[in-house]
Tab-separated table of C-alpha atoms in Angstrom:
chain	number	residue	atom	x	y	z
A	1	MET	CA	-2.306	-27.483	-13.233
A	2	GLU	CA	0.651	-25.282	-12.323
A	3	PRO	CA	4.208	-26.200	-13.331
A	4	LYS	CA	5.880	-27.942	-10.396
A	5	ALA	CA	9.231	-26.171	-10.728
A	6	LYS	CA	7.591	-22.754	-10.571
A	7	ASN	CA	5.615	-23.794	-7.504
A	8	LYS	CA	8.743	-24.987	-5.672
A	9	THR	CA	10.465	-21.645	-6.322
A	10	ARG	CA	7.602	-19.816	-4.631
A	11	GLU	CA	7.679	-22.312	-1.736
A	12	PHE	CA	11.346	-21.503	-1.059
A	13	SER	CA	10.637	-17.771	-0.847
A	14	ALA	CA	7.523	-18.092	1.330
A	15	LEU	CA	7.391	-15.810	4.370
A	16	THR	CA	6.491	-18.829	6.493
A	17	GLU	CA	9.914	-20.330	5.646
A	18	LYS	CA	11.936	-17.312	6.778
A	19	GLY	CA	13.709	-17.001	10.131
A	20	ASN	CA	12.158	-15.035	13.001
A	21	LEU	CA	14.551	-12.611	14.732
A	22	ALA	CA	12.471	-12.789	17.917
A	23	SER	CA	13.359	-16.469	18.330
A	24	ILE	CA	16.873	-16.497	16.847
A	25	ASN	CA	18.409	-17.795	20.119
A	26	ILE	CA	15.455	-19.848	21.316
A	27	ASP	CA	17.611	-22.986	21.417
A	28	GLN	CA	19.463	-21.425	24.375
A	29	ALA	CA	16.356	-20.242	26.236
A	30	SER	CA	14.843	-21.595	29.456
A	31	ALA	CA	11.389	-23.182	29.518
A	32	LEU	CA	9.842	-19.922	30.759
A	33	GLU	CA	11.672	-17.854	28.140
A	34	ILE	CA	10.455	-20.203	25.386
A	35	ALA	CA	6.874	-19.816	26.617
A	36	GLU	CA	7.242	-16.017	26.779
A	37	VAL	CA	8.606	-15.762	23.223
A	38	MET	CA	5.858	-17.983	21.856
A	39	ASN	CA	3.161	-16.097	23.744
A	40	ARG	CA	4.396	-12.726	22.442
A	41	GLU	CA	4.389	-14.029	18.880
A	42	ASP	CA	0.945	-15.592	19.300
A	43	GLN	CA	-0.475	-12.202	20.289
A	44	LYS	CA	0.210	-11.047	16.728
A	45	VAL	CA	-2.093	-13.724	15.314
A	46	ALA	CA	-5.440	-12.265	16.417
A	47	LEU	CA	-4.369	-8.846	15.122
A	48	ALA	CA	-3.470	-10.349	11.738
A	49	VAL	CA	-6.860	-12.068	11.551
A	50	HIS	CA	-8.567	-8.790	12.532
A	51	THR	CA	-7.314	-7.175	9.300
A	52	GLN	CA	-9.226	-9.823	7.320
A	53	LEU	CA	-12.663	-9.555	8.934
A	54	ALA	CA	-14.343	-8.061	5.850
A	55	GLU	CA	-13.189	-11.010	3.749
A	56	VAL	CA	-14.141	-13.471	6.484
A	57	ALA	CA	-17.635	-11.945	6.462
A	58	ARG	CA	-17.830	-12.476	2.699
A	59	ALA	CA	-16.846	-16.104	3.209
A	60	ILE	CA	-19.509	-16.537	5.900
A	61	GLU	CA	-22.185	-15.188	3.556
A	62	ILE	CA	-21.041	-17.383	0.668
A	63	VAL	CA	-21.095	-20.526	2.816
A	64	HIS	CA	-24.482	-19.585	4.293
A	65	ASP	CA	-25.989	-19.061	0.839
A	66	ALA	CA	-24.573	-22.349	-0.444
A	67	LEU	CA	-25.819	-24.423	2.490
A	68	LYS	CA	-29.222	-22.718	2.339
A	69	GLN	CA	-29.551	-23.671	-1.336
A	70	GLY	CA	-28.640	-27.311	-0.686
A	71	GLY	CA	-24.935	-27.012	-1.459
A	72	ARG	CA	-21.943	-28.250	0.522
A	73	LEU	CA	-18.813	-26.808	2.111
A	74	PHE	CA	-15.478	-28.517	1.481
A	75	TYR	CA	-12.232	-27.692	3.255
A	76	VAL	CA	-9.109	-28.721	1.328
A	77	GLY	CA	-5.642	-28.821	2.858
A	78	ALA	CA	-2.424	-30.756	3.409
A	79	GLY	CA	-0.721	-31.549	6.717
A	80	THR	CA	-1.754	-29.213	9.533
A	81	SER	CA	-4.042	-27.243	7.203
A	82	GLY	CA	-5.904	-30.397	6.203
A	83	ARG	CA	-6.203	-31.568	9.805
A	84	LEU	CA	-7.616	-28.215	10.894
A	85	GLY	CA	-10.167	-28.396	8.089
A	86	MET	CA	-11.149	-31.905	9.170
A	87	LEU	CA	-11.464	-30.794	12.808
A	88	ASP	CA	-13.833	-27.971	11.907
A	89	ALA	CA	-15.899	-30.156	9.587
A	90	VAL	CA	-16.304	-32.928	12.168
A	91	GLU	CA	-17.335	-30.519	14.940
A	92	CYS	CA	-20.183	-29.051	12.873
A	93	GLY	CA	-22.145	-32.284	13.329
A	94	PRO	CA	-22.602	-32.429	17.106
A	95	THR	CA	-22.612	-28.641	17.543
A	96	PHE	CA	-25.129	-27.675	14.860
A	97	ASN	CA	-26.769	-31.009	13.951
A	98	VAL	CA	-25.404	-30.786	10.408
A	99	SER	CA	-25.051	-33.851	8.208
A	100	SER	CA	-21.468	-35.001	7.601
A	101	ARG	CA	-22.305	-34.654	3.909
A	102	LYS	CA	-22.954	-30.904	4.287
A	103	VAL	CA	-19.535	-29.950	5.686
A	104	GLN	CA	-16.628	-32.110	4.551
A	105	ALA	CA	-12.846	-32.025	4.507
A	106	ILE	CA	-10.395	-33.281	1.906
A	107	ILE	CA	-6.833	-33.855	3.120
A	108	ALA	CA	-3.839	-34.641	0.915
A	109	GLY	CA	-2.923	-38.292	1.395
A	110	GLY	CA	-6.410	-39.286	2.535
A	111	ARG	CA	-7.652	-40.142	6.032
A	112	LYS	CA	-4.319	-41.726	7.030
A	113	ALA	CA	-2.771	-38.256	6.834
A	114	LEU	CA	-4.806	-37.264	9.900
A	115	TRP	CA	-2.400	-39.122	12.191
A	116	LYS	CA	0.597	-39.818	9.963
A	117	ALA	CA	2.697	-37.758	7.546
A	118	ILE	CA	2.200	-39.015	3.978
A	119	GLU	CA	5.352	-38.280	2.000
A	120	GLY	CA	4.796	-36.310	-1.197
A	121	ALA	CA	1.020	-36.029	-0.760
A	122	GLU	CA	0.971	-32.224	-0.709
A	123	ASP	CA	2.879	-32.063	-4.008
A	124	ASP	CA	0.415	-34.287	-5.894
A	125	GLN	CA	-1.595	-31.921	-8.104
A	126	GLY	CA	-3.346	-34.800	-9.835
A	127	ALA	CA	-4.658	-36.089	-6.510
A	128	GLY	CA	-6.116	-32.648	-5.754
A	129	VAL	CA	-7.970	-32.625	-9.065
A	130	PHE	CA	-9.124	-36.226	-8.587
A	131	ALA	CA	-10.464	-35.514	-5.077
A	132	VAL	CA	-12.655	-32.690	-6.388
A	133	ARG	CA	-13.974	-34.844	-9.215
A	134	LYS	CA	-14.616	-37.796	-6.902
A	135	ALA	CA	-16.663	-35.583	-4.567
A	136	LYS	CA	-18.664	-34.381	-7.598
A	137	ILE	CA	-18.167	-30.785	-6.532
A	138	GLY	CA	-20.278	-28.393	-8.587
A	139	ARG	CA	-22.013	-25.032	-8.824
A	140	LYS	CA	-23.938	-25.338	-5.566
A	141	ASP	CA	-20.811	-25.997	-3.505
A	142	VAL	CA	-18.109	-23.941	-1.792
A	143	VAL	CA	-14.476	-25.053	-1.629
A	144	CYS	CA	-12.217	-23.472	0.982
A	145	GLY	CA	-8.556	-24.157	0.247
A	146	ILE	CA	-6.066	-23.785	3.101
A	147	SER	CA	-2.329	-23.329	2.496
A	148	ALA	CA	-0.124	-21.430	4.951
A	149	SER	CA	2.559	-20.826	2.310
A	150	GLY	CA	0.015	-20.262	-0.455
A	151	THR	CA	1.850	-22.675	-2.731
A	152	THR	CA	0.712	-26.202	-1.800
A	153	PRO	CA	0.213	-27.934	-5.192
A	154	PHE	CA	-2.533	-30.311	-3.942
A	155	VAL	CA	-4.612	-27.409	-2.610
A	156	ARG	CA	-4.070	-25.083	-5.549
A	157	ALA	CA	-4.944	-27.810	-8.054
A	158	ALA	CA	-8.098	-28.708	-6.112
A	159	LEU	CA	-9.207	-25.066	-6.030
A	160	GLY	CA	-8.486	-24.645	-9.728
A	161	GLU	CA	-10.563	-27.703	-10.599
A	162	ALA	CA	-13.390	-26.642	-8.278
A	163	TYR	CA	-13.484	-23.210	-9.914
A	164	LYS	CA	-13.662	-24.787	-13.383
A	165	ARG	CA	-16.632	-26.840	-12.210
A	166	GLY	CA	-18.475	-23.707	-11.071
A	167	ALA	CA	-17.943	-23.949	-7.313
A	168	ARG	CA	-17.421	-20.791	-5.286
A	169	CYS	CA	-13.891	-20.621	-3.903
A	170	ILE	CA	-12.203	-19.335	-0.743
A	171	PHE	CA	-8.426	-19.328	-0.238
A	172	ILE	CA	-6.820	-18.995	3.209
A	173	THR	CA	-3.075	-18.306	3.232
A	174	CYS	CA	-0.522	-16.462	5.378
A	175	GLN	CA	1.733	-15.617	2.426
A	176	PRO	CA	1.700	-11.930	1.359
A	177	HIS	CA	0.510	-11.158	-2.184
A	178	PRO	CA	-0.242	-14.763	-3.195
A	179	THR	CA	-1.128	-15.745	-6.733
A	180	LEU	CA	-4.670	-17.094	-6.794
A	181	PRO	CA	-5.659	-20.445	-8.311
A	182	PHE	CA	-8.995	-18.967	-9.425
A	183	LYS	CA	-10.156	-15.790	-11.180
A	184	LYS	CA	-12.989	-14.883	-8.821
A	185	GLY	CA	-13.370	-15.748	-5.162
A	186	VAL	CA	-12.446	-14.758	-1.617
A	187	LEU	CA	-8.870	-14.401	-0.372
A	188	ILE	CA	-8.392	-14.456	3.413
A	189	ASN	CA	-4.802	-13.396	4.002
A	190	PRO	CA	-3.715	-12.979	7.660
A	191	ILE	CA	-0.002	-12.123	7.628
A	192	VAL	CA	1.342	-13.634	10.852
A	193	GLY	CA	5.006	-13.312	9.872
A	194	PRO	CA	7.793	-15.891	10.197
A	195	GLU	CA	7.229	-18.755	12.610
A	196	ILE	CA	9.106	-19.168	15.917
A	197	ILE	CA	10.612	-22.308	14.385
A	198	ALA	CA	11.210	-21.450	10.718
A	199	GLY	CA	8.714	-23.225	8.477
A	200	SER	CA	6.685	-24.788	11.320
A	201	THR	CA	3.310	-23.538	10.140
A	202	ARG	CA	1.443	-25.608	12.727
A	203	LEU	CA	2.260	-22.662	15.028
A	204	LYS	CA	1.114	-19.094	14.184
A	205	ALA	CA	-0.248	-19.914	10.736
A	206	GLY	CA	-2.135	-22.870	12.187
A	207	THR	CA	-3.593	-20.720	14.955
A	208	ALA	CA	-4.687	-18.062	12.458
A	209	THR	CA	-6.299	-20.745	10.298
A	210	LYS	CA	-8.218	-22.167	13.260
A	211	LEU	CA	-9.536	-18.707	14.175
A	212	VAL	CA	-10.717	-18.104	10.602
A	213	LEU	CA	-12.357	-21.521	10.244
A	214	ASN	CA	-14.136	-21.004	13.580
A	215	MET	CA	-15.660	-17.789	12.246
A	216	ILE	CA	-16.625	-19.166	8.829
A	217	SER	CA	-18.480	-22.253	10.053
A	218	THR	CA	-19.971	-20.679	13.187
A	219	GLY	CA	-21.020	-17.536	11.327
A	220	ALA	CA	-22.728	-19.509	8.570
A	221	MET	CA	-24.575	-21.679	11.096
A	222	ILE	CA	-25.756	-18.622	13.037
A	223	LEU	CA	-27.146	-17.116	9.818
A	224	LEU	CA	-28.878	-20.437	9.113
A	225	GLY	CA	-30.783	-20.059	12.389
A	226	LYS	CA	-28.966	-22.811	14.271
A	227	VAL	CA	-28.244	-20.571	17.269
A	228	TYR	CA	-30.757	-18.803	19.528
A	229	ARG	CA	-29.268	-15.913	21.491
A	230	ASN	CA	-25.859	-17.533	22.012
A	231	LEU	CA	-27.150	-21.049	22.647
A	232	MET	CA	-26.650	-24.083	20.405
A	233	ILE	CA	-30.297	-25.022	20.086
A	234	GLU	CA	-29.549	-27.682	17.472
A	235	VAL	CA	-26.952	-29.491	19.571
A	236	ARG	CA	-26.969	-33.234	18.921
A	237	PRO	CA	-27.133	-34.789	22.426
A	238	VAL	CA	-24.991	-37.879	21.868
A	239	SER	CA	-23.691	-37.981	25.459
A	240	GLN	CA	-24.979	-37.377	28.972
A	241	LYS	CA	-23.109	-34.053	29.051
A	242	LEU	CA	-24.876	-32.863	25.905
A	243	LYS	CA	-28.254	-34.076	27.182
A	244	LYS	CA	-27.747	-31.961	30.293
A	245	ARG	CA	-26.788	-29.019	28.076
A	246	ALA	CA	-29.972	-29.465	26.028
A	247	GLU	CA	-32.064	-29.514	29.215
A	248	LYS	CA	-30.342	-26.364	30.479
A	249	ILE	CA	-30.986	-24.591	27.153
A	250	VAL	CA	-34.705	-25.418	27.192
A	251	THR	CA	-35.029	-24.487	30.874
A	252	GLU	CA	-33.285	-21.137	30.323
A	253	ILE	CA	-35.210	-20.083	27.216
A	254	LEU	CA	-38.660	-21.224	28.344
A	255	GLY	CA	-38.119	-20.265	31.981
A	256	CYS	CA	-39.615	-23.587	32.993
A	257	PRO	CA	-38.736	-26.184	35.658
A	258	ALA	CA	-36.043	-28.726	34.774
A	259	LYS	CA	-38.583	-31.570	34.832
A	260	GLN	CA	-40.776	-29.849	32.232
A	261	ALA	CA	-37.733	-29.285	30.015
A	262	HIS	CA	-36.802	-32.955	30.389
A	263	ASP	CA	-40.332	-34.086	29.481
A	264	LEU	CA	-40.458	-31.817	26.410
A	265	LEU	CA	-37.092	-33.073	25.195
A	266	GLN	CA	-38.162	-36.690	25.666
A	267	LYS	CA	-41.161	-36.082	23.401
A	268	ALA	CA	-38.978	-34.161	20.910
A	269	ASP	CA	-36.346	-36.918	20.584
A	270	TYR	CA	-34.016	-34.616	22.515
A	271	GLU	CA	-33.993	-31.930	19.822
A	272	PRO	CA	-33.918	-28.602	21.726
A	273	LYS	CA	-35.388	-26.579	18.852
A	274	ILE	CA	-38.436	-28.855	18.634
A	275	ALA	CA	-38.853	-28.843	22.411
A	276	LEU	CA	-38.700	-25.034	22.516
A	277	VAL	CA	-41.438	-24.605	19.910
A	278	MET	CA	-43.548	-27.266	21.639
A	279	GLY	CA	-43.260	-25.354	24.903
A	280	LYS	CA	-43.989	-21.920	23.430
A	281	GLN	CA	-46.758	-22.953	21.045
A	282	GLU	CA	-48.217	-25.665	23.307
A	283	CYS	CA	-48.219	-28.156	20.469
A	284	SER	CA	-47.026	-31.680	19.700
A	285	ALA	CA	-43.588	-32.550	18.337
A	286	GLN	CA	-45.109	-33.249	14.924
A	287	GLU	CA	-46.842	-29.858	14.881
A	288	ALA	CA	-43.630	-28.149	16.005
A	289	ARG	CA	-41.682	-29.724	13.148
A	290	HIS	CA	-44.332	-28.579	10.677
A	291	LEU	CA	-44.260	-25.005	12.011
A	292	ILE	CA	-40.462	-24.852	11.865
A	293	LYS	CA	-40.419	-26.210	8.326
A	294	LYS	CA	-42.988	-23.617	7.279
A	295	LYS	CA	-41.115	-20.699	8.880
A	296	LYS	CA	-37.649	-21.852	7.732
A	297	GLU	CA	-34.976	-19.359	8.887
A	298	LEU	CA	-37.649	-17.234	10.586
A	299	TRP	CA	-38.595	-20.079	12.929
A	300	LYS	CA	-37.423	-18.063	15.972
A	301	GLU	CA	-40.536	-15.900	15.613
A	302	LEU	CA	-42.373	-18.919	17.038
A	303	LEU	CA	-40.638	-18.322	20.376
A	304	GLY	CA	-42.201	-14.920	20.988
A	305	GLN	CA	-43.653	-11.727	19.565
A	306	GLY	CA	-40.600	-9.605	20.253
A	307	TYR	CA	-37.987	-11.618	18.413
A	308	GLY	CA	-38.903	-10.857	14.809
A	309	ALA	CA	-39.454	-7.171	15.564
A	310	SER	CA	-36.059	-6.766	17.232
A	311	ARG	CA	-34.329	-8.463	14.292
A	312	LYS	CA	-36.143	-6.114	11.892
A	313	ARG	CA	-35.053	-3.026	13.845
A	314	LYS	CA	-31.422	-4.148	13.775
A	315	ARG	CA	-31.521	-4.566	10.003
A	316	GLU	CA	-33.070	-1.123	9.556
């Protein structure tokens, strides 16, 4: 674990703690002027993330490989960073039909920190180490640490412990030239500059983090074959809205009447992927599951002759 005094010195000098000249008189601005200043600053965020796309792609591939081999993805953060990690992890379930065990989030201070500030939680290095050990994180897993300032002791300690245990590590921070808590891994480093309100990293740094997490989880799931064209064919229809979405997906891909899509989904326990293969291969739900299991990530070839060939041409 890192010495606490040294860590606090870095925290004080973090770019995220500095004042922003663009908002120096924001306390005297009108409502419209406040919105304009914030909007101008927010436009810098996507550009900062754009500079990190090569590293984001590496992270996507690492997460894809881990999940494919039976590993797990863990987001680790404190405060806003932890809440953003939890948000992304939770959304993977209904969107991609992924087990809550596969994509998890660890937040300093525990679940209570999702809705309440837990004093001192982000400074507790021991808790970061303990959380990694409790989750039994190992060589198959990926740990993505999130710290806007790059210095959060809980996150750095968790990453250090995960690395010791053989996990692959990703570090997301908005601090320039950060020291890394691991020897080998991926650094995603969008430099968004000082916040509109000095130190309020829920703003630009939080937005940058959300954009990066969106790409990591969505990209990995696409590579795992959980998207067809741009449709979420593994959506978990837990509401009427999602059932309608599933029916629309099947209708669009198969080019069939809505009633046929509904009937296929009923027989497939409302799993769009199963219903699609049933419709294309004219088989039962059980046979469709067997075919998909046999094909694995190449299951989309079951939907038509052209799909596999077009994918091959793109790779060539």
